[in-house]
Amino acid sequence: MRNILNLSCLIIISICASCLGAKETDYIKVSDLTCEYLVNPLSVDVLQPRLAWKILQSDMAKKGQRQTAYQIIVASSPDLLNEDSADLWRSGKVKSSQSIQVVYGGKELKSMQNCWWKVRVWNNKGEVSQWSQPAHWRAGILSSDQWLGEWIGSKPDEAMREYREYVAENHRSRTYDRNRWMNPPKPPSPLLRKSFDVETDVVRATLYASALGYYKVWINGERAGDQLHAPEWTNYADYLQYQTYDLTGKLKKGENVLAATLADGWALGRLGGIKWFRFFPHRGFYALDRRLIAQLVLELSDGSVKIIPTDQSWKLNDDGYIIEADNFAGQTIDARKIPAGWNNTGFDDSNWENVFVDKNETRNLVAQQNEPIRAHAELKPVRIWRVDDRYLVDFGQNIAGHCAFKIKGRAGQVITLRHAEWLEENGELYTRSLGHARAIDTFILSGGDDYFAPEFTYHGFQYVEVSGMDFPLTEDMIVARAVSSDPDVTGSFECSNPYLNQLFSNIYWTQRNNMYSIMTDNPSRDERTGAAGDIQIFAQSSIFNMNMAAFFTKYIRDFKDVAPNGQFFSMIPSLRYEGFWDGWIGAPGWCEAGLIVPWRMYENYGDVRALENLYVEMKNHIDATRRENPDLIWRNRHNHNNDWLNANTIRNPPDPTYNNRRGGTPDDVFATIFFAAATSLFVDIAKVLDQNADAAHYKALADSIITKFRQEFVDEDGIVEGDTQGAYSMALYYGLIPENLREKAFEHLVRCIREYDYRLSTGFISTPLMMKLLVDFGRTDIAYQLLESTRFPSWLYQVTLGATTVWERWDAWTPENGFREDTMNSFDHVPFGAVVEWMYRHILGINPDINYPGYERFTIQPRPGGTLTRASGSYNSIRGQISSSWKIENGLFTLEIEVPFNTTANVVLPNGKKHKAGSGKHVFEVKM
Ligand code: BGC
């Protein structure tokens, strides 16, 4: 009987298996598998990571394709990865359209557990795809006691300790020896190496490593990985990311060598605080000594595991060839001091001492969550010219990174590279804006063939001055390497106005140049910090341009470091310093990044965890603002920037009574708009997370703030106090104007634009909001006029002057007045680049739909206007590639779109007609 039962079970199972596999088709293909937004990540610390895939359909004529079910299997080895033997998770056929944010639901994962996975999907026609290609993730080192590596390096630097104490004591007393404060000890980079034997074949080799400061590792003389600036900038007091390298195939039987060198990086090197604060240390902010931690895990053919951790047995040469390396100052490399073959086997290290093991060091190590920083482009000189005994090089593009240099000269010959974003009128480098950032790399030649790549520093530059040459500098000797965090590019744009195409390129580069694991304000001067206003206003733009999901997942963790009063910081990481400086707390329009960035993650990637992760902090932030401002007008502010660098401030001739950075919108108006905006947004967030009591409570608060705002700042004609383009834009955008006055307020906005002769007077925060409102109220024509204007101040004005990135200020340089305010004048700032969001949303017409987060549904509504006769572009969303391309020919508007599998587009045509479009290619025509 039992046998019969078993047999019938078997029959049912096999019937099910065949129905699961029924009508297999190959025109739909599951691809782009990711785990926690990364492709085959080697270490994932999240115990229930989120999986995602895209579905490609090769036949775009088969329209309206949707996913109706999926099946995932996860196994500990590729061999086990099939329906019957997968040992970690067999999801079974799950009826669901979900193809993103699918939470792993299998066995509990152990440290370093290998997870191989694949997925297949069913469509709405009852067809099933083939299985995807296998993808992989591996669990990270999940518990600190599995870190066998110890923190190693040179002996504690007593001079550094004294320096740091000196700064700490004197920043309170405010008496100081300026020279001492600005010149901390700077020992050369140490060289570390470990020689070890391997007797058995290595099946898999994985290196886990991190450092205080930057590090680079070699295995048998070959560089491990291509990441630069590792470990990246995090709030090191909270956590430090470690990197994982697959070194399989790099080891051999017999002697092997792991080698490393260290530099200051963000943990020890100069940071933005030195710009504003006397006594902010010039070295040693997060740590005093550079340290390495690593363990190489060798899985051997006999089934055993051998681990080579950093420990006392590693050898140290304290006098390395990198004489100095600092992000701001630059890097000095003495090629004469490179011990030949030091990072490879066969080197005699018997006269090297043993490393110091720092038993006091305990940092919270977390697997790297974001794509690494690396060189993403190489640029050749477009022009080299000689000035006296120096050479100037123009790379044709403002970038962040460094120059790599190939040369054979005299031993001891010193070559110096200075960097700048722009040239002075006399043709020399414009470096007055760099402040404490010296931005000079120095190469001391060995006399043989030398190759220098100063990877432990970075500069923002288009121009380089080379001195010390006694023979001509030629094009093949120097190359500029553009370096940044390196997620996939997701957006493209092209239209009939070449200036707009250049603007698009400028914005792309500006984003690139400021992505150094955090979003910096600029890559060139002595600041390079995470100015939160810049980030929040550019967040959606950055997401259109690149896949920011992993980048922001990492970054959001840094937002958790909040001020003691409960408010978010306005600069992340905060850089607060020893009671001397509390950090940059709660500047309206800046600190709300703590709500806006997670919301963008939700809207674009359907990421609920991003909201959950900061939920408590968001609530505390609003509570703190309320506590400190009982009458609900946000008057008590710890910091304030207002509508930073607005064009209102650029009066010609300058008006001395004007606040030259903040401009015309009254501070209380600006601040209260953001108090209301944050509270209203929090209501939406609470609703998504089913926190209904919170939603009701904060809705009442938002209503009260709005009522108070109206009483104080809006008159019966819809005039908002300040009467600026910015005030109307922000108040309308965030819903602070009563319904019956919205049209009137909008008319005032238009009047303010007219009074400015159809030019902008807006700053960082209000500019993109105004552009959006002009569309919402049916004045797309004015938006185009502003966008396409080449008159000062405008986006294209910069373009006509040769800008290749977006300037910090509308008037960074003008032919009439030259450079503006040297201490704050970068040519590479994201905020005004936020207009690219408008270009995606309104020229291409691609818009996410907050009611269907993660592009399950979206809108395509191009709004032809201005001089444009055509535009085309795309956005590779989390569910697949959306493209939109239109042209106007002989009075006929033709729109071609591509809608990804499993999504629906609401198409709105210029004549107002609406269509629903499922997956596939669609063409629409409208008589204009
Ligand atoms: C930064 C900005 C920032 C501003 C606000 C500047 O120094 O470069 O981008 O938002 O400060 O205070």
PDB file of N, CA, C and O and ligand atoms in Angstrom, residues 275-276 521-522 525 527 531 533-534 584 590 641 644 764 808 824 829 831, ligand 1:
ATOM      1  N   LYS A 275      38.273  73.417   6.039  1.00  0.00           N
ATOM      2  CA  LYS A 275      37.934  74.645   5.314  1.00  0.00           C
ATOM      3  C   LYS A 275      37.308  75.685   6.246  1.00  0.00           C
ATOM      4  O   LYS A 275      37.623  76.857   6.177  1.00  0.00           O
ATOM      5  N   TRP A 276      36.429  75.190   7.105  1.00  0.00           N
ATOM      6  CA  TRP A 276      35.643  76.152   7.886  1.00  0.00           C
ATOM      7  C   TRP A 276      36.115  76.342   9.320  1.00  0.00           C
ATOM      8  O   TRP A 276      35.762  77.301   9.955  1.00  0.00           O
ATOM      9  N   ASP A 521      30.072  67.497  -2.505  1.00  0.00           N
ATOM     10  CA  ASP A 521      29.616  68.768  -3.087  1.00  0.00           C
ATOM     11  C   ASP A 521      30.485  69.153  -4.271  1.00  0.00           C
ATOM     12  O   ASP A 521      30.017  69.768  -5.219  1.00  0.00           O
ATOM     13  N   ASN A 522      31.749  68.810  -4.209  1.00  0.00           N
ATOM     14  CA  ASN A 522      32.641  69.079  -5.341  1.00  0.00           C
ATOM     15  C   ASN A 522      33.889  68.228  -5.162  1.00  0.00           C
ATOM     16  O   ASN A 522      34.195  67.795  -4.051  1.00  0.00           O
ATOM     17  N   ARG A 525      38.003  71.469  -4.306  1.00  0.00           N
ATOM     18  CA  ARG A 525      38.550  72.302  -3.232  1.00  0.00           C
ATOM     19  C   ARG A 525      38.593  71.533  -1.906  1.00  0.00           C
ATOM     20  O   ARG A 525      38.223  70.371  -1.837  1.00  0.00           O
ATOM     21  N   GLU A 527      36.919  70.749   0.535  1.00  0.00           N
ATOM     22  CA  GLU A 527      35.622  70.545   1.148  1.00  0.00           C
ATOM     23  C   GLU A 527      35.199  69.098   0.865  1.00  0.00           C
ATOM     24  O   GLU A 527      35.331  68.245   1.702  1.00  0.00           O
ATOM     25  N   ALA A 531      27.180  67.390   1.231  1.00  0.00           N
ATOM     26  CA  ALA A 531      26.213  68.457   1.508  1.00  0.00           C
ATOM     27  C   ALA A 531      24.818  67.941   1.163  1.00  0.00           C
ATOM     28  O   ALA A 531      24.491  67.688   0.010  1.00  0.00           O
ATOM     29  N   GLY A 533      21.767  69.061   1.108  1.00  0.00           N
ATOM     30  CA  GLY A 533      20.846  69.785   0.220  1.00  0.00           C
ATOM     31  C   GLY A 533      21.142  69.450  -1.229  1.00  0.00           C
ATOM     32  O   GLY A 533      20.237  69.238  -2.056  1.00  0.00           O
ATOM     33  N   ASP A 534      22.411  69.391  -1.542  1.00  0.00           N
ATOM     34  CA  ASP A 534      22.827  69.064  -2.901  1.00  0.00           C
ATOM     35  C   ASP A 534      22.332  67.662  -3.274  1.00  0.00           C
ATOM     36  O   ASP A 534      21.876  67.417  -4.387  1.00  0.00           O
ATOM     37  N   TRP A 584      26.943  69.939  11.351  1.00  0.00           N
ATOM     38  CA  TRP A 584      26.100  70.896  10.649  1.00  0.00           C
ATOM     39  C   TRP A 584      24.667  70.374  10.771  1.00  0.00           C
ATOM     40  O   TRP A 584      24.227  69.523  10.025  1.00  0.00           O
ATOM     41  N   TRP A 590      18.242  71.052   3.579  1.00  0.00           N
ATOM     42  CA  TRP A 590      19.397  70.144   3.512  1.00  0.00           C
ATOM     43  C   TRP A 590      19.112  68.854   4.288  1.00  0.00           C
ATOM     44  O   TRP A 590      19.183  67.753   3.749  1.00  0.00           O
ATOM     45  N   ASN A 641      20.791  77.896   5.134  1.00  0.00           N
ATOM     46  CA  ASN A 641      21.396  78.253   3.842  1.00  0.00           C
ATOM     47  C   ASN A 641      20.413  78.920   2.905  1.00  0.00           C
ATOM     48  O   ASN A 641      20.821  79.482   1.903  1.00  0.00           O
ATOM     49  N   TRP A 644      20.163  78.574  -1.555  1.00  0.00           N
ATOM     50  CA  TRP A 644      21.606  78.817  -1.704  1.00  0.00           C
ATOM     51  C   TRP A 644      22.020  79.223  -3.128  1.00  0.00           C
ATOM     52  O   TRP A 644      21.592  78.613  -4.097  1.00  0.00           O
ATOM     53  N   PHE A 764      19.819  76.762  -5.426  1.00  0.00           N
ATOM     54  CA  PHE A 764      19.962  75.299  -5.415  1.00  0.00           C
ATOM     55  C   PHE A 764      18.618  74.581  -5.289  1.00  0.00           C
ATOM     56  O   PHE A 764      18.359  73.605  -5.952  1.00  0.00           O
ATOM     57  N   GLU A 808      29.091  75.501  -9.706  1.00  0.00           N
ATOM     58  CA  GLU A 808      28.473  75.696  -8.396  1.00  0.00           C
ATOM     59  C   GLU A 808      27.556  76.927  -8.407  1.00  0.00           C
ATOM     60  O   GLU A 808      26.491  76.923  -7.829  1.00  0.00           O
ATOM     61  N   MET A 824      34.681  79.911  -2.633  1.00  0.00           N
ATOM     62  CA  MET A 824      33.549  79.024  -2.886  1.00  0.00           C
ATOM     63  C   MET A 824      33.164  79.111  -4.348  1.00  0.00           C
ATOM     64  O   MET A 824      32.192  79.740  -4.715  1.00  0.00           O
ATOM     65  N   HIS A 829      29.578  71.016  -9.504  1.00  0.00           N
ATOM     66  CA  HIS A 829      28.627  70.925  -8.400  1.00  0.00           C
ATOM     67  C   HIS A 829      27.304  70.376  -8.936  1.00  0.00           C
ATOM     68  O   HIS A 829      26.785  70.895  -9.926  1.00  0.00           O
ATOM     69  N   PRO A 831      23.986  70.528  -7.762  1.00  0.00           N
ATOM     70  CA  PRO A 831      22.620  71.047  -7.586  1.00  0.00           C
ATOM     71  C   PRO A 831      21.970  71.640  -8.834  1.00  0.00           C
ATOM     72  O   PRO A 831      20.835  71.286  -9.157  1.00  0.00           O
TER      73      PRO A 831
HETATM   74  C1  BGC B   1      28.861  73.532  -0.479  1.00  0.00           C
HETATM   75  C2  BGC B   1      27.481  73.415  -1.011  1.00  0.00           C
HETATM   76  C3  BGC B   1      26.556  73.370   0.147  1.00  0.00           C
HETATM   77  C4  BGC B   1      26.689  74.694   0.822  1.00  0.00           C
HETATM   78  C5  BGC B   1      25.674  74.986   1.856  1.00  0.00           C
HETATM   79  C6  BGC B   1      28.950  74.795   0.304  1.00  0.00           C
HETATM   80  O1  BGC B   1      30.193  75.042   0.826  1.00  0.00           O
HETATM   81  O2  BGC B   1      29.810  73.442  -1.476  1.00  0.00           O
HETATM   82  O3  BGC B   1      27.280  72.662  -2.080  1.00  0.00           O
HETATM   83  O4  BGC B   1      25.304  72.919  -0.114  1.00  0.00           O
HETATM   84  O5  BGC B   1      27.987  74.860   1.280  1.00  0.00           O
HETATM   85  O6  BGC B   1      26.083  75.716   2.918  1.00  0.00           O
END
